């Protein structure tokens, strides 16, 4: 083992950590510049982690379908019966029933 | 104090002394952390895009409801909504599912009145559909175009059945890949063409309502109490009449923070299992060089080191290994999601995405998930290594040296 091994190791770890911190600062923070025009064009479309409404429309956009048709809430774990939600990175609850708002 | 710092500094020596063990431990931790960070980064990216979808959308979405299910609304109801005080604009919209091509690729077809957003032309290569053309004019999503090998100017044979007959459709534009995640499988056309394709004259999926500032709640109540969603000519209270259902911008905004908490229950649960397995794996990898480690600890104890000093050395070693694993995981996740545009891993987390996504994968790493990743890495490495060090340090030095033979 080299006598300078630990020093080189510490320098490498510091460099790696600095690069990781830099990536955090450089990361794409907001949607692309054309995103607002697209959303105005389609009147607001898309919300969840799906690129198409096949499988689970609620997972694509709750405006099109206010709740998942495969959700079986009273059963333990029943909310995750839908394959679109089992490993979802962005799951959300159903919209409130017709005629009610969350403020009520 | 200086002695303690000296002891801690030997932790770096321990990392270098057993390179195979160090590399194996870092690799084990990275195998769990990279997908975890990728998932969290995708989640934040989708959240930012969802915020944009809410901002760019209408204040209220009006649909019909029957037996608790959403049903279309008559386009004529837009006139009644327009009369309500505080309403700025009302646009009927059609959103429906279609299948295209021999493979039956699923797509979402959206029909909106043309020419409403002039600057939206920048979203497409080609142009946006216009009304009154002989053929249906379509702008298609980037991933859909790639799957079906579509280019601007291509003509599609009829992909639907309608009582009034079918028409050819021409691709006049392809959405740019960086516009949004949700353009990938989109087919955009005019409202009239969408009505013809779905063969639903006089109906819309929803009415998009923009309100003057401060009027949204008042308009929502007025729609629920006074607007009739009955086919033209039907008497008041007819059986065919649907109840209005109104989704507000606030309803959608309320889903986002709750979504984050919800995700923690579903997404993190799976990774808790992965972390538990990782601890066991690190325990196994700690076996690389364990013989030398026991002999070394035995010699240290024989030369006067205390157990807490041995553990401090092991703790610093774990800290350095976990810092290396966390930093390398951040770099790898960033390179994978941004540099390689989430090749393969995006299709794991985004339903319907191709292995090589045909759209810009939304990704946003923030300091909190990275800090969390570092703490998890520390917990995994310490759980996997400190126990072995403690066992060797509490044994009599001679026994530790002998057992290492």
Coordinates of C-alpha atoms in Angstrom, one line a residue:
Chain A
X1 CA 0.0 0.0 0.0
X2 CA 1.3 3.4 -1.0
X3 CA 2.1 5.9 1.9
X4 CA 0.0 8.5 0.1
X5 CA -2.9 6.1 -0.5
X6 CA -5.2 7.5 2.2
X7 CA -4.5 11.1 1.1
X8 CA -5.3 10.2 -2.6
X9 CA -8.4 8.4 -1.4
X10 CA -9.7 11.4 0.5
X11 CA -8.9 13.7 -2.4
X12 CA -10.9 11.4 -4.8
X13 CA -13.9 11.3 -2.4
X14 CA -13.8 15.1 -2.1
X15 CA -13.8 15.4 -5.9
X16 CA -16.6 12.9 -6.3
X17 CA -18.7 14.7 -3.7
X18 CA -18.1 18.1 -5.3
X19 CA -19.1 16.7 -8.7
X20 CA -22.3 15.3 -7.2
X21 CA -23.1 18.7 -5.5
X22 CA -22.5 20.4 -8.9
X23 CA -24.9 18.0 -10.6
X24 CA -27.5 19.0 -8.1
X25 CA -27.1 22.7 -9.1
X26 CA -27.0 21.9 -12.8
X27 CA -30.0 19.6 -13.0
X28 CA -32.9 20.6 -15.2
X29 CA -35.2 22.3 -12.6
X30 CA -38.2 23.3 -14.7
X31 CA -40.1 21.9 -17.7
X32 CA -38.8 23.0 -21.1
X33 CA -39.6 26.5 -22.5
X34 CA -42.2 25.1 -24.8
X35 CA -44.2 23.3 -22.1
X36 CA -46.5 26.3 -21.2
X37 CA -47.6 26.8 -24.8
X38 CA -48.2 23.0 -25.2
X39 CA -50.4 22.9 -22.0
X40 CA -52.4 26.0 -23.2
X41 CA -52.9 24.3 -26.5
X42 CA -54.4 21.1 -25.1
X43 CA -56.1 22.9 -22.2
X44 CA -54.0 21.1 -19.5
X45 CA -53.3 17.5 -20.2
X46 CA -51.4 14.9 -18.1
X47 CA -50.6 14.6 -14.4
X48 CA -49.3 11.2 -13.5
X49 CA -46.5 8.8 -14.4
X50 CA -48.0 7.4 -17.6
X51 CA -47.6 8.4 -21.2
X52 CA -51.0 7.2 -22.4
X53 CA -54.4 6.6 -20.7
X54 CA -54.4 2.8 -21.6
X55 CA -54.3 0.7 -18.5
X56 CA -55.4 3.4 -16.0
X57 CA -56.8 6.7 -17.2
X58 CA -56.6 8.1 -13.6
X59 CA -52.9 7.4 -13.6
X60 CA -52.6 9.5 -16.8
X61 CA -54.8 12.4 -15.8
X62 CA -57.4 12.6 -12.9
X63 CA -59.3 15.2 -14.9
X64 CA -60.3 12.5 -17.4
X65 CA -61.1 9.9 -14.7
X66 CA -61.4 11.0 -11.1
X67 CA -60.5 7.7 -9.5
X68 CA -58.8 4.4 -10.3
X69 CA -61.3 1.8 -11.4
X70 CA -59.2 -1.0 -9.8
X71 CA -58.8 0.6 -6.4
X72 CA -60.2 -1.6 -3.7
X73 CA -59.5 0.7 -0.7
X74 CA -61.3 -1.2 2.1
X75 CA -59.1 -4.2 1.5
X76 CA -55.7 -3.9 3.0
X77 CA -53.3 -2.8 0.3
X78 CA -56.3 -2.6 -2.1
X79 CA -55.3 0.8 -3.3
X80 CA -52.4 -0.8 -5.0
X81 CA -54.2 -3.5 -6.9
X82 CA -53.9 -1.5 -10.1
X83 CA -50.6 -2.5 -11.8
X84 CA -50.2 1.2 -12.7
X85 CA -49.9 2.1 -9.0
X86 CA -48.0 -0.7 -7.5
X87 CA -44.6 0.8 -8.2
X88 CA -45.8 4.3 -8.9
X89 CA -43.2 7.1 -8.3
X90 CA -46.0 9.7 -8.3
X91 CA -49.2 8.3 -6.8
X92 CA -52.1 10.6 -5.7
X93 CA -55.4 10.1 -4.1
X94 CA -58.8 10.3 -6.0
X95 CA -60.5 13.6 -6.7
X96 CA -63.3 14.6 -4.3
X97 CA -66.8 13.3 -5.2
X98 CA -68.9 15.2 -7.7
X99 CA -70.2 18.5 -6.3
X100 CA -67.7 18.7 -3.4
X101 CA -64.3 20.4 -3.1
X102 CA -61.5 19.7 -0.7
X103 CA -62.2 23.0 1.1
X104 CA -65.7 21.7 2.1
Chain B
X1 CA -8.4 14.9 20.9
X2 CA -5.4 14.7 18.6
X3 CA -5.2 11.0 19.4
X4 CA -8.8 10.5 18.4
X5 CA -8.2 12.3 15.1
X6 CA -5.2 10.1 14.5
X7 CA -7.3 7.0 15.2
X8 CA -10.1 8.4 12.8
X9 CA -7.5 9.0 10.1
X10 CA -6.6 5.3 10.1
X11 CA -10.2 4.7 8.8
X12 CA -9.0 6.0 5.4
X13 CA -6.1 3.6 5.6
X14 CA -8.5 0.7 6.2
X15 CA -10.4 1.6 3.0
X16 CA -7.3 1.4 0.9
X17 CA -5.9 -1.6 2.7
X18 CA -8.8 -3.9 1.6
X19 CA -9.6 -2.6 -1.9
X20 CA -11.7 -5.6 -3.0
X21 CA -13.9 -5.3 0.1
X22 CA -14.3 -1.5 -0.3
X23 CA -15.2 -1.8 -4.0
X24 CA -17.7 -4.6 -3.4
X25 CA -19.4 -2.7 -0.6
X26 CA -19.7 0.5 -2.6
X27 CA -21.1 -1.5 -5.6
X28 CA -23.7 -3.1 -3.3
X29 CA -24.9 0.2 -2.0
X30 CA -25.0 1.8 -5.4
X31 CA -27.1 -1.1 -6.8
X32 CA -29.8 0.0 -4.4
X33 CA -29.3 3.8 -4.4
X34 CA -29.2 4.4 -8.1
X35 CA -32.7 3.2 -8.8
X36 CA -33.9 4.9 -5.6
X37 CA -32.5 8.2 -6.6
X38 CA -33.7 7.8 -10.2
X39 CA -37.3 7.1 -8.9
X40 CA -37.2 10.1 -6.6
X41 CA -35.7 12.3 -9.4
X42 CA -38.4 11.2 -11.8
X43 CA -41.1 11.8 -9.2
X44 CA -39.9 15.4 -8.7
X45 CA -39.7 15.9 -12.5
X46 CA -43.2 14.7 -13.0
X47 CA -44.4 16.9 -10.2
X48 CA -42.9 20.0 -12.0
X49 CA -44.5 19.0 -15.2
X50 CA -47.9 18.4 -13.4
X51 CA -47.6 21.9 -11.9
X52 CA -47.2 23.2 -15.5
X53 CA -50.2 21.2 -16.7
X54 CA -52.3 22.7 -13.9
X55 CA -51.1 26.3 -14.6
X56 CA -51.6 25.9 -18.4
X57 CA -55.1 24.4 -18.0
X58 CA -58.5 25.9 -17.3
X59 CA -59.8 27.1 -13.9
X60 CA -62.7 24.6 -14.0
X61 CA -63.3 21.3 -15.9
X62 CA -67.0 20.5 -16.4
X63 CA -68.1 16.9 -17.2
X64 CA -71.3 15.0 -16.7
X65 CA -71.8 12.4 -14.1
X66 CA -74.2 9.4 -14.1
X67 CA -74.2 6.6 -11.5
X68 CA -70.9 8.0 -10.2
X69 CA -69.2 7.7 -13.6
X70 CA -68.1 10.5 -15.9
X71 CA -70.1 10.9 -19.1
X72 CA -69.8 13.4 -22.0
X73 CA -71.5 16.8 -21.9
X74 CA -73.6 18.4 -24.7
X75 CA -71.6 21.1 -26.5
X76 CA -74.8 23.3 -26.2
X77 CA -74.2 23.5 -22.5
X78 CA -71.2 25.8 -23.2
X79 CA -73.6 28.6 -24.0
X80 CA -75.3 28.3 -20.6
X81 CA -72.0 28.3 -18.8
X82 CA -70.9 31.4 -20.7
X83 CA -73.9 33.3 -19.3
X84 CA -72.8 32.8 -15.7
X85 CA -71.3 35.9 -14.2
X86 CA -67.5 35.7 -13.8
X87 CA -66.9 33.4 -16.7
X88 CA -64.2 34.6 -19.1
X89 CA -64.2 31.8 -21.7
X90 CA -65.6 28.3 -22.3
X91 CA -64.0 25.8 -24.7
X92 CA -65.4 22.4 -25.4
X93 CA -62.7 19.6 -25.6
X94 CA -62.7 16.0 -26.6
X95 CA -60.3 13.5 -25.1
X96 CA -60.5 9.9 -26.0
X97 CA -58.5 6.7 -26.5
X98 CA -57.7 5.4 -30.0
X99 CA -55.5 2.6 -31.4
X100 CA -53.3 3.2 -34.4
X101 CA -51.3 1.0 -36.7
X102 CA -51.3 -2.8 -37.2
X103 CA -49.9 -3.2 -33.7
X104 CA -52.8 -1.2 -32.2
X105 CA -50.6 1.3 -30.5
X106 CA -52.6 3.1 -27.8
X107 CA -52.9 6.8 -28.1
X108 CA -54.9 9.7 -26.6
X109 CA -56.7 11.8 -29.1
X110 CA -57.4 15.4 -28.1
X111 CA -59.7 17.7 -30.1
X112 CA -59.7 21.4 -29.5
X113 CA -60.9 24.4 -31.5
X114 CA -58.1 25.5 -33.8
X115 CA -56.0 28.7 -33.7
X116 CA -56.5 29.2 -30.0
X117 CA -52.9 29.4 -28.9
X118 CA -50.8 30.9 -31.8
X119 CA -47.4 30.5 -30.1
X120 CA -48.1 26.7 -29.7
X121 CA -46.9 26.3 -33.3
X122 CA -43.4 26.2 -31.7
X123 CA -44.4 22.9 -30.0
X124 CA -44.5 21.0 -33.3
X125 CA -42.3 20.2 -36.3
X126 CA -44.6 21.0 -39.2
X127 CA -47.8 22.8 -38.3
X128 CA -50.9 22.5 -36.2
X129 CA -54.2 21.1 -37.7
X130 CA -56.6 23.5 -39.1
X131 CA -60.4 23.2 -39.6
X132 CA -62.1 22.7 -43.0
X133 CA -59.5 20.5 -44.7
X134 CA -60.8 17.6 -46.7
X135 CA -58.8 15.1 -44.8
X136 CA -58.5 14.9 -41.0
X137 CA -55.3 16.8 -40.0
X138 CA -53.4 15.4 -37.1
X139 CA -50.3 16.4 -35.0
X140 CA -48.9 13.3 -33.4
X141 CA -46.6 12.7 -30.4
X142 CA -42.9 12.1 -30.8
X143 CA -42.9 8.5 -29.4
X144 CA -46.0 7.6 -31.4
X145 CA -44.5 8.9 -34.6
X146 CA -41.3 6.9 -34.0
X147 CA -43.2 3.7 -33.2
X148 CA -45.4 4.0 -36.3
X149 CA -42.7 5.4 -38.5
X150 CA -44.7 8.5 -39.2
X151 CA -43.4 11.7 -40.8
X152 CA -45.0 15.0 -41.7
X153 CA -47.0 14.6 -44.8
X154 CA -47.8 10.9 -44.3
X155 CA -51.4 9.9 -44.9
X156 CA -53.1 7.4 -42.6
X157 CA -55.9 5.1 -43.8
X158 CA -59.2 5.4 -41.7
X159 CA -58.5 4.1 -38.2
X160 CA -62.1 4.4 -37.0
X161 CA -65.7 3.5 -37.9
X162 CA -68.4 6.2 -38.1
X163 CA -72.0 6.3 -39.3
X164 CA -71.2 9.2 -41.6
X165 CA -68.3 7.4 -43.3
X166 CA -64.5 7.5 -42.7
X167 CA -61.9 9.8 -44.1
X168 CA -58.2 9.7 -44.6
X169 CA -56.0 11.5 -42.0
X170 CA -52.8 13.4 -42.8
X171 CA -50.0 14.0 -40.3
X172 CA -49.3 17.7 -40.5
X173 CA -47.1 18.0 -37.4
X174 CA -45.1 16.0 -34.9
X175 CA -44.7 17.3 -31.3
X176 CA -41.2 18.0 -30.2
X177 CA -39.7 15.6 -27.8
X178 CA -38.9 18.2 -25.1
X179 CA -42.4 19.7 -24.9
X180 CA -43.8 17.4 -22.3
X181 CA -44.0 13.8 -21.2
X182 CA -47.7 13.6 -22.0
X183 CA -47.3 14.5 -25.7
X184 CA -45.5 11.1 -26.4
X185 CA -48.7 9.2 -27.4
X186 CA -50.9 12.2 -28.2
X187 CA -52.9 12.7 -31.4
X188 CA -54.0 16.3 -31.6
X189 CA -56.7 17.5 -34.0
X190 CA -59.5 20.0 -34.4
X191 CA -62.7 19.7 -32.3
X192 CA -64.8 19.0 -35.4
X193 CA -62.5 16.2 -36.6
X194 CA -62.4 14.6 -33.2
X195 CA -66.2 14.6 -33.1
X196 CA -66.2 12.9 -36.5
X197 CA -63.6 10.4 -35.5
X198 CA -65.5 9.3 -32.4
X199 CA -68.8 9.7 -34.1
X200 CA -70.3 11.7 -31.3
X201 CA -71.8 14.8 -32.9
X202 CA -72.9 17.5 -30.4
X203 CA -70.9 16.0 -27.5
X204 CA -67.7 17.0 -25.8
X205 CA -65.7 15.1 -23.1
X206 CA -65.5 18.2 -21.0
X207 CA -66.0 22.0 -21.0
X208 CA -62.9 24.0 -20.1
X209 CA -63.9 27.2 -18.2
X210 CA -61.7 30.1 -17.5
X211 CA -63.0 32.5 -14.8
X212 CA -62.3 36.1 -14.0
X213 CA -60.0 36.4 -10.9
X214 CA -61.9 35.6 -7.7
X215 CA -65.0 34.1 -9.4
X216 CA -64.0 30.5 -9.7
X217 CA -65.8 29.2 -6.6
X218 CA -68.9 31.2 -7.4
X219 CA -69.0 29.9 -11.0
X220 CA -68.5 26.4 -9.8
X221 CA -71.5 26.6 -7.5
X222 CA -73.6 28.2 -10.3
X223 CA -72.7 25.4 -12.7
X224 CA -73.6 22.7 -10.2
X225 CA -77.0 24.3 -9.4
X226 CA -78.2 25.8 -12.7
X227 CA -76.6 24.2 -15.7
X228 CA -78.5 21.4 -17.4
X229 CA -76.5 18.7 -19.2
X230 CA -79.4 17.4 -21.4
X231 CA -79.4 16.6 -25.1
X232 CA -80.9 19.4 -27.2
X233 CA -84.7 19.5 -27.1
X234 CA -85.0 17.2 -24.0
X235 CA -87.5 18.4 -21.4
X236 CA -86.2 19.6 -18.0
X237 CA -85.4 16.8 -15.7
X238 CA -85.5 14.2 -18.4
X239 CA -83.9 10.8 -17.7
X240 CA -81.2 11.5 -20.3
X241 CA -79.9 14.5 -18.2
X242 CA -76.6 14.0 -16.5
X243 CA -75.4 15.8 -13.4
X244 CA -72.6 18.3 -13.8
X245 CA -69.3 17.5 -12.2
X246 CA -66.8 20.3 -11.7
X247 CA -63.1 19.8 -11.1
X248 CA -61.3 23.0 -10.0
X249 CA -57.7 24.0 -10.3
X250 CA -57.5 23.9 -6.5
X251 CA -58.7 20.2 -6.5
X252 CA -55.8 19.4 -8.8
X253 CA -53.3 21.5 -6.9
X254 CA -54.3 19.7 -3.7
X255 CA -53.3 16.4 -5.2
X256 CA -49.7 17.3 -5.7
X257 CA -48.5 17.7 -2.1
X258 CA -50.7 14.7 -1.0
X259 CA -49.2 12.8 -3.9
X260 CA -45.7 13.2 -2.4
X261 CA -46.8 11.9 0.9
X262 CA -48.7 9.1 -0.7
X263 CA -45.7 8.1 -2.7
X264 CA -43.7 7.7 0.4
X265 CA -46.0 5.0 1.5
X266 CA -45.9 3.0 -1.7
X267 CA -42.6 3.7 -3.4
X268 CA -40.4 3.8 -0.2
X269 CA -41.9 0.6 1.1
X270 CA -40.4 -1.3 -1.7
X271 CA -37.1 0.3 -1.2
X272 CA -37.1 -0.4 2.6
X273 CA -37.1 -4.1 1.5
X274 CA -34.3 -3.4 -0.9
X275 CA -32.3 -1.6 1.9
X276 CA -32.9 -4.6 4.2
X277 CA -31.5 -7.0 1.6
X278 CA -28.6 -4.6 1.0
X279 CA -27.6 -4.8 4.7
X280 CA -27.4 -8.6 4.4
X281 CA -25.4 -8.3 1.2
X282 CA -22.9 -5.9 2.8
X283 CA -22.6 -8.3 5.7
X284 CA -21.5 -10.9 3.2
X285 CA -19.2 -8.6 1.3
X286 CA -17.7 -7.7 4.7
X287 CA -16.4 -11.2 4.5
X288 CA -13.9 -10.2 1.8
X289 CA -10.7 -9.6 3.8
X290 CA -12.4 -10.6 7.1
X291 CA -9.4 -12.8 8.0
X292 CA -7.0 -10.0 7.6
X293 CA -9.3 -7.6 9.4
X294 CA -9.6 -9.9 12.5
X295 CA -5.9 -10.3 12.7
X296 CA -5.4 -6.6 12.3
X297 CA -7.9 -5.8 15.1
X298 CA -6.3 -8.4 17.3
X299 CA -2.9 -6.8 16.8
X300 CA -4.3 -3.3 17.4
X301 CA -5.9 -4.6 20.7
X302 CA -2.6 -6.3 21.7
X303 CA -0.7 -3.0 21.1
X304 CA -3.1 -1.1 23.4
X305 CA -6.0 0.0 21.3
X306 CA -9.4 0.2 23.1
X307 CA -12.6 -1.3 21.6
X308 CA -14.1 2.2 21.1
X309 CA -11.1 3.2 19.1
X310 CA -11.4 0.2 16.9
X311 CA -15.1 1.0 16.4
X312 CA -14.2 4.7 15.6
X313 CA -11.8 3.5 13.0
X314 CA -14.5 1.2 11.6
X315 CA -17.1 4.1 11.7
X316 CA -14.8 6.4 9.7
X317 CA -14.2 3.7 7.2
X318 CA -18.0 3.2 6.8
X319 CA -18.5 7.0 6.5
X320 CA -16.0 7.2 3.7
X321 CA -17.5 4.2 1.9
X322 CA -21.0 5.5 2.2
X323 CA -20.0 9.0 1.0
X324 CA -18.3 7.5 -2.0
X325 CA -21.4 5.3 -2.8
X326 CA -23.9 8.2 -2.4
X327 CA -21.8 10.7 -4.5
X328 CA -21.2 8.1 -7.2
X329 CA -24.9 7.1 -7.2
X330 CA -25.9 10.8 -7.7
X331 CA -23.5 11.1 -10.7
X332 CA -24.7 7.8 -12.2
X333 CA -28.4 8.6 -11.7
X334 CA -27.8 12.0 -13.3
X335 CA -25.9 10.5 -16.2
X336 CA -28.5 7.8 -16.7
X337 CA -31.6 10.0 -16.5
X338 CA -30.2 13.1 -18.3
X339 CA -27.3 11.9 -20.4
X340 CA -29.0 8.6 -21.5
X341 CA -32.5 10.1 -21.2
X342 CA -33.5 7.3 -18.8
X343 CA -32.8 4.4 -21.2
X344 CA -34.7 1.4 -19.8
X345 CA -35.2 2.7 -16.3
X346 CA -37.8 5.3 -17.5
X347 CA -39.9 2.4 -18.8
X348 CA -39.8 0.8 -15.4
X349 CA -41.3 3.9 -13.6
X350 CA -43.4 5.5 -16.5
X351 CA -46.3 3.3 -17.7
X352 CA -46.3 3.0 -21.5
X353 CA -42.9 4.4 -22.1
X354 CA -40.5 2.7 -24.6
X355 CA -37.1 1.3 -23.5
X356 CA -35.5 4.2 -25.3
X357 CA -38.1 7.0 -24.4
X358 CA -39.1 9.2 -27.4
X359 CA -39.6 12.2 -25.1
X360 CA -37.5 14.2 -22.7
X361 CA -37.7 12.3 -19.4
X362 CA -38.6 14.7 -16.6
X363 CA -35.9 14.5 -13.9
X364 CA -35.1 16.8 -11.0
X365 CA -32.7 15.9 -8.2
X366 CA -33.0 18.0 -5.1
X367 CA -30.8 18.1 -2.0
X368 CA -33.2 16.4 0.3
X369 CA -33.4 13.0 -1.5
X370 CA -29.6 13.1 -1.9
X371 CA -29.1 13.7 1.8
X372 CA -31.5 10.9 2.4
X373 CA -29.6 8.6 0.1
X374 CA -26.4 9.4 2.0
X375 CA -28.0 8.6 5.3
X376 CA -29.4 5.3 4.0
X377 CA -26.0 4.4 2.5
X378 CA -24.4 5.1 5.9
X379 CA -27.0 3.0 7.7
X380 CA -26.5 0.1 5.3
X381 CA -22.7 0.2 5.5
X382 CA -22.5 0.7 9.2
X383 CA -25.1 -2.1 9.9
X384 CA -23.1 -4.4 7.6
X385 CA -19.5 -3.7 8.9
X386 CA -19.6 -2.5 12.5
X387 CA -21.0 -5.7 13.9
X388 CA -18.1 -7.7 12.4
X389 CA -15.6 -5.1 13.8
X390 CA -17.2 -5.2 17.2
X391 CA -17.1 -9.0 17.4
X392 CA -13.4 -9.0 16.6
X393 CA -12.7 -6.1 19.0
X394 CA -14.4 -7.6 22.0
X395 CA -12.6 -11.0 21.6
X396 CA -9.3 -11.5 23.5
X397 CA -6.5 -10.3 21.2
X398 CA -4.8 -13.7 21.0
X399 CA -8.0 -15.4 20.1
X400 CA -8.7 -12.8 17.4
X401 CA -5.2 -13.4 15.9
X402 CA -5.5 -17.2 16.2
X403 CA -9.0 -17.3 14.6
X404 CA -7.6 -15.3 11.6
X405 CA -5.1 -18.0 10.8

